[in-house]
Tab-separated table of C-alpha atoms in Angstrom:
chain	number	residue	atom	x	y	z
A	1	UNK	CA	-197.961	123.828	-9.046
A	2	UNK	CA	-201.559	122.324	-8.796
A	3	UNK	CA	-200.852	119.363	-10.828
A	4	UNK	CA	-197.569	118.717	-8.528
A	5	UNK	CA	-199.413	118.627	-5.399
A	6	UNK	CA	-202.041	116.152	-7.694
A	7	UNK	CA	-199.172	114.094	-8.108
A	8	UNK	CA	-198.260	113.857	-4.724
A	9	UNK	CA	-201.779	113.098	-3.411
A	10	UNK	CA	-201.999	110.216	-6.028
A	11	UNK	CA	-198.520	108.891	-4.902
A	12	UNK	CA	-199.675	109.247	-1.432
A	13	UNK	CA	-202.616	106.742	-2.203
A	14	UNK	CA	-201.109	104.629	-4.065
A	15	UNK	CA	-198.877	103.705	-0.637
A	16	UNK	CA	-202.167	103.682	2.015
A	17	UNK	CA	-203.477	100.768	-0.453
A	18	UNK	CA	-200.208	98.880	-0.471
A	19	UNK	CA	-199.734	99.226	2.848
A	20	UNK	CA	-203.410	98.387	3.871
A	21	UNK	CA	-202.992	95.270	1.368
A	22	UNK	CA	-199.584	94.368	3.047
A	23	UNK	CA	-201.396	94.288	6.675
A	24	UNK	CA	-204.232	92.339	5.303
A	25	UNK	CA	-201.962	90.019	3.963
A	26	UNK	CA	-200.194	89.667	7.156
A	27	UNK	CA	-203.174	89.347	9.040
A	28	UNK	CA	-204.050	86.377	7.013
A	29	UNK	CA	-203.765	83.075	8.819
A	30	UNK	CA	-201.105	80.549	7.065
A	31	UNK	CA	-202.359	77.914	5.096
A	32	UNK	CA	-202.511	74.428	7.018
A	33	UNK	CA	-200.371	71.970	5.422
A	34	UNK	CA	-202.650	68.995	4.433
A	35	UNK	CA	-203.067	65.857	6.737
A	36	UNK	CA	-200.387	63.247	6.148
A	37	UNK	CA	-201.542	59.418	6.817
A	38	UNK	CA	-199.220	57.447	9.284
A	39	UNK	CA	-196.641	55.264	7.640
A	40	UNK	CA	-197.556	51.792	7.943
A	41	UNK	CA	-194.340	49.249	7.974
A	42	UNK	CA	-195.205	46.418	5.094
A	43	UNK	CA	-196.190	43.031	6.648
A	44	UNK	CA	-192.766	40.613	7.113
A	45	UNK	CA	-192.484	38.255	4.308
A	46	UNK	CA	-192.477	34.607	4.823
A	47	UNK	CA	-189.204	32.750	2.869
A	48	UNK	CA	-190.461	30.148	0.806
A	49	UNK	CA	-190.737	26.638	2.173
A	50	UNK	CA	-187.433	23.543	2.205
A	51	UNK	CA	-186.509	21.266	0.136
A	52	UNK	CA	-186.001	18.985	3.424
A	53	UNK	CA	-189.252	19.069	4.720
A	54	UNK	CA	-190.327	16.942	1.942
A	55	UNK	CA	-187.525	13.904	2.199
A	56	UNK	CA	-187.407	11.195	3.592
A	57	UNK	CA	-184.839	10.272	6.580
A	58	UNK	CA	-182.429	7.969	4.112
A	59	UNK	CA	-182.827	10.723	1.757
A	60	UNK	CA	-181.871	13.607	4.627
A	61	UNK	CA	-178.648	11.724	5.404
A	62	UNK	CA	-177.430	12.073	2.077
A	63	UNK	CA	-177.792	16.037	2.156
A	64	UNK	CA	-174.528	18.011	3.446
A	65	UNK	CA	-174.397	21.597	4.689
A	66	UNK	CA	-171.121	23.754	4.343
A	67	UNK	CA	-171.194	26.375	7.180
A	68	UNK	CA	-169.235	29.313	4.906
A	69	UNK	CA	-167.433	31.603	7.974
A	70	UNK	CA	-164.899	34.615	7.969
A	71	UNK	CA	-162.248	31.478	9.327
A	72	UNK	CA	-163.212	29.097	6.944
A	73	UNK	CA	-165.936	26.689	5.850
A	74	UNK	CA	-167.352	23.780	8.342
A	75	UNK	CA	-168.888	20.730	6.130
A	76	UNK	CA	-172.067	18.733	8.429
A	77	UNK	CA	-173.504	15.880	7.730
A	78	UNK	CA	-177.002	15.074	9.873
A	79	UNK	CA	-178.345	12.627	11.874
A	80	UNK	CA	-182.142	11.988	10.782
A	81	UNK	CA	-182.354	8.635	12.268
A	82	UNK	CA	-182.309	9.836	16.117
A	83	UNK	CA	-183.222	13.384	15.623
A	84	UNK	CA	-185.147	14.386	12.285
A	85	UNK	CA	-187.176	17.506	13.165
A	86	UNK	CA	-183.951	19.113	14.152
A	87	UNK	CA	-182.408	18.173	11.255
A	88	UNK	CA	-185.693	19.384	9.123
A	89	UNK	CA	-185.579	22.873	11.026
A	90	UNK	CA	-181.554	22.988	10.666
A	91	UNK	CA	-181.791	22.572	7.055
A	92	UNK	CA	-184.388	25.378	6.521
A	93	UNK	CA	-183.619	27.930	8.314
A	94	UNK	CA	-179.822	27.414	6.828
A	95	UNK	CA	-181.849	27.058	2.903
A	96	UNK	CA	-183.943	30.009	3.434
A	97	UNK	CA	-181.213	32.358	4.757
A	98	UNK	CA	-181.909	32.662	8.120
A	99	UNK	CA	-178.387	32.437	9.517
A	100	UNK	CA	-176.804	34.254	6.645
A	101	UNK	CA	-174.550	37.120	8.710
A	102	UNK	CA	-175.424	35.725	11.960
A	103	UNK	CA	-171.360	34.415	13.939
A	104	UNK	CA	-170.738	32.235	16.459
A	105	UNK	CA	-171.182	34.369	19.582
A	106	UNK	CA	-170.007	32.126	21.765
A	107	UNK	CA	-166.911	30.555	22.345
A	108	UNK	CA	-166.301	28.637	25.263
A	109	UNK	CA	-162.765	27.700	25.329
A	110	UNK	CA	-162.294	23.029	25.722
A	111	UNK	CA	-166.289	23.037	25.863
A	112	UNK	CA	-168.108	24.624	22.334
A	113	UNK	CA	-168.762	27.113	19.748
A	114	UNK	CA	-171.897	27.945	19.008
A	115	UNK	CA	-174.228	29.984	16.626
A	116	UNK	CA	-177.535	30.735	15.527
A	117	UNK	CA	-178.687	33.905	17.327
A	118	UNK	CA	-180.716	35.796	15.412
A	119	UNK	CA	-179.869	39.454	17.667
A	120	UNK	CA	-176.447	39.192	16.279
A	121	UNK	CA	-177.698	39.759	12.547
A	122	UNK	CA	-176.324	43.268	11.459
A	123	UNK	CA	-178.626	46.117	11.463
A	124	UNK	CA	-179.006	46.396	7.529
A	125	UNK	CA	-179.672	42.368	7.259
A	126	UNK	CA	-182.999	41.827	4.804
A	127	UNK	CA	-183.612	38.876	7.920
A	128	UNK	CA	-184.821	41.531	9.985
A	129	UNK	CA	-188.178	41.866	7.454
A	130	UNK	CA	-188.688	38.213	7.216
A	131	UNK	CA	-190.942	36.289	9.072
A	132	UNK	CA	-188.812	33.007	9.908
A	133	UNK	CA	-191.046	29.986	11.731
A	134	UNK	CA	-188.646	29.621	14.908
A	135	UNK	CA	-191.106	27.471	16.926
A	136	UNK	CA	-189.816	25.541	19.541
A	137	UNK	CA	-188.915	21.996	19.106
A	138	UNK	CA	-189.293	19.216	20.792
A	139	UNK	CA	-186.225	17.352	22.274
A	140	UNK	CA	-185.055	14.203	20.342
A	141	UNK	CA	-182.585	13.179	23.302
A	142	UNK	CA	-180.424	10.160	22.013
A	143	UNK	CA	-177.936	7.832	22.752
A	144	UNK	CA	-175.341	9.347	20.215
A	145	UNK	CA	-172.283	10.934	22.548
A	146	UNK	CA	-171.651	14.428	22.754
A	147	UNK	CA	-167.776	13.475	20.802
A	148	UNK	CA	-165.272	16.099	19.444
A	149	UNK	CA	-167.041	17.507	15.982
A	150	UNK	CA	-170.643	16.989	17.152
A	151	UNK	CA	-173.223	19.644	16.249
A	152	UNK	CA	-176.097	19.724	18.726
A	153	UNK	CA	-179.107	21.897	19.589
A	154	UNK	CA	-178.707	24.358	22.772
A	155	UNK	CA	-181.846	24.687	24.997
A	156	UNK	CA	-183.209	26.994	27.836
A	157	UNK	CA	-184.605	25.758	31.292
A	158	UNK	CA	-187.336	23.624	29.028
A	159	UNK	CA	-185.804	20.518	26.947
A	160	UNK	CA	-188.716	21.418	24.811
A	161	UNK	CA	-187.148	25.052	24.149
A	162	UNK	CA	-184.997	24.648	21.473
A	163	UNK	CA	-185.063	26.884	18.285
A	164	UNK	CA	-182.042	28.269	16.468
A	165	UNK	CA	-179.182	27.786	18.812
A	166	UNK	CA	-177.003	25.491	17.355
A	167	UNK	CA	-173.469	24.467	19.191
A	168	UNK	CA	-170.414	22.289	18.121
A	169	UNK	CA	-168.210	20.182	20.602
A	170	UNK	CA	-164.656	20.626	21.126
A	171	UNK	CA	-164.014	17.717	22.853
A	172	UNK	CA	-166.002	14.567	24.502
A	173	UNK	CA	-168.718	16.475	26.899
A	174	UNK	CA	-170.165	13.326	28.555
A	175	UNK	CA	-172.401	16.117	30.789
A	176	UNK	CA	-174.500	17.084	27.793
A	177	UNK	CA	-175.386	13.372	26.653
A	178	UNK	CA	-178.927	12.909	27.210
A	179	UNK	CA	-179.452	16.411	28.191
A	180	UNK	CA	-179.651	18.239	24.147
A	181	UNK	CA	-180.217	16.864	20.982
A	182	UNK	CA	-177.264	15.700	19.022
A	183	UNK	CA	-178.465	15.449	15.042
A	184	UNK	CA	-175.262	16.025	12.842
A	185	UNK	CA	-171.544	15.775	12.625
A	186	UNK	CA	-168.475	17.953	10.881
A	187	UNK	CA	-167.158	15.774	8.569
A	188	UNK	CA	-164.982	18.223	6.918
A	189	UNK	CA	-163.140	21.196	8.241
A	190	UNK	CA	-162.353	20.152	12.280
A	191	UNK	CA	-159.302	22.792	11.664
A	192	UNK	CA	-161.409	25.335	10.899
A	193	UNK	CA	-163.073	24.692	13.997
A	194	UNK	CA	-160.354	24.464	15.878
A	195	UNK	CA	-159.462	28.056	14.551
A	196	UNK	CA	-162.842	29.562	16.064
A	197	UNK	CA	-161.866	27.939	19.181
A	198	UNK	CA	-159.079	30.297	19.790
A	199	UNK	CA	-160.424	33.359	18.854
A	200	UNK	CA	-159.884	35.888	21.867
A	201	UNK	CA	-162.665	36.510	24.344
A	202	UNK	CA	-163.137	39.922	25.645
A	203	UNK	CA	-161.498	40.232	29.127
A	204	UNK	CA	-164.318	39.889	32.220
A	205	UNK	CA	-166.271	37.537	30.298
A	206	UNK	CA	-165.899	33.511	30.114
A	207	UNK	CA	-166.984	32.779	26.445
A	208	UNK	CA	-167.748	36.122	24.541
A	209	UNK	CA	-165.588	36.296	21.519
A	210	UNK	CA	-163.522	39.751	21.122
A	211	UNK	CA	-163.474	38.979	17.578
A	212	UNK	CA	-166.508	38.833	15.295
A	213	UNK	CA	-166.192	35.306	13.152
A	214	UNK	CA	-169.270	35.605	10.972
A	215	UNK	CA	-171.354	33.171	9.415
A	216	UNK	CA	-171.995	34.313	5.991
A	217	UNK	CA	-173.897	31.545	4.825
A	218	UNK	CA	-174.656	28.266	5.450
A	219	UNK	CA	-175.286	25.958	2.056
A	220	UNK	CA	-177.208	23.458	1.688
A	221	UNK	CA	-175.889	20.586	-0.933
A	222	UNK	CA	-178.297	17.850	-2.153
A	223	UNK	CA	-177.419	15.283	-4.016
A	224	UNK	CA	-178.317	14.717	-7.377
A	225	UNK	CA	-180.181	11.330	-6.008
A	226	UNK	CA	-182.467	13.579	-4.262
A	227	UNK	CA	-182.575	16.899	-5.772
A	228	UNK	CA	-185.719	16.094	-7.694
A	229	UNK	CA	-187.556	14.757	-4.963
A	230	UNK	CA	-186.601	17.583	-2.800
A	231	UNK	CA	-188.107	20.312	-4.981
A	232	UNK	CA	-191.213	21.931	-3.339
């Protein structure tokens, strides 16, 4: 009987220790997690500098550029004898990517279509962690007329303002000679324009296509004449 009753007591112990443990434990504060350093976003990389920047103009207007959209492909050739800045900036921006994915977000129905916006670059674009030089450039106004076919430069309230916006006539638009800088022509693929032209606009607006007609690419060919010179 005695050593029952020792059994007991030691049982009995054995519990008042766990359970003074288990409140100990509980009474405990909770470990802190460590300190985690902000996530800093890596700095935008710069694309690597044109070919065209280092040619000369009767090199330039040997180059062609094939605007590759979702309605077919567009073929330029450029004016570097009235305008060669633009047709410098044109050319990089088009041979470092810049308006890869970009569309022509505005179609203006007998007057344009135009491109080059840089907000209309999808969401998962590797553009959006480049650092592109999209200085503003300043107007090369010149006598060539604002015909069916003719790529030009679109501006804000300052001539001086012009960066990416690029726009292509659909017909003779003697209002915008002398007003933006004309620097190329299509040469090859005025159908295809033509296409773009009637792409539906969304209903309520005057020029904002319904449709999305991408730019995928725009490729920049140089001649074997020039390719050696043209390599940075």
């Amino acid at each position: 009987m005695v050593w029952r009753v020792a059994g007991w007591m030691l049982i009995l112990g054995s519990l008042l220790v766990f359970g003074e443990q288990a409140i100990a434990q509980q009474r405990r504060p909770a470990a802190r997690p460590a300190p985690t350093r902000p996530t800093v976003p890596p700095e935008p990389a710069t694309p690597k500098p044109s070919r065209a920047e280092k040619l000369s103009v009767e090199e330039l207007k040997q180059v062609r550029a094939v605007i590759e959209s979702s309605a077919g492909n567009i073929v330029l050739e450029f004016f570097p004898e009235v305008a060669p800045n633009h047709v410098r900036n044109f050319l990089r921006l088009a041979e470092q990517g810049f308006y890869d994915r970009t569309e022509f977000n505005r179609i203006a129905r007998d007057f344009v279509i135009q491109g080059g916006d840089p907000a209309k670059w999808p969401a998962d674009s590797p553009n959006r962690r480049l650092r592109f030089d999209t200085s503003p450039l300043k107007a090369e106004f010149n006598e060539t007329p604002h015909d069916k076919g003719i790529l030009s430069m679109a501006h804000g309230s300052n001539p001086d303002s012009a960066t990416t916006h690029y726009f292509i006539c659909l017909r003779r638009l003697e209002s915008l000679d002398g007003k933006y800088t004309v620097f190329g022509r299509v040469v090859e693929g005025l159908d295809v324009v033509d296409k773009i032209a009637e792409t539906p606009i969304e209903p309520g607006t005057a020029d904002k296509p319904a449709e999305r007609v991408e730019v995928r690419t725009i490729r920049v060919i140089y001649p074997s004449t020039v390719t050696n010179a043209a390599k940075p």
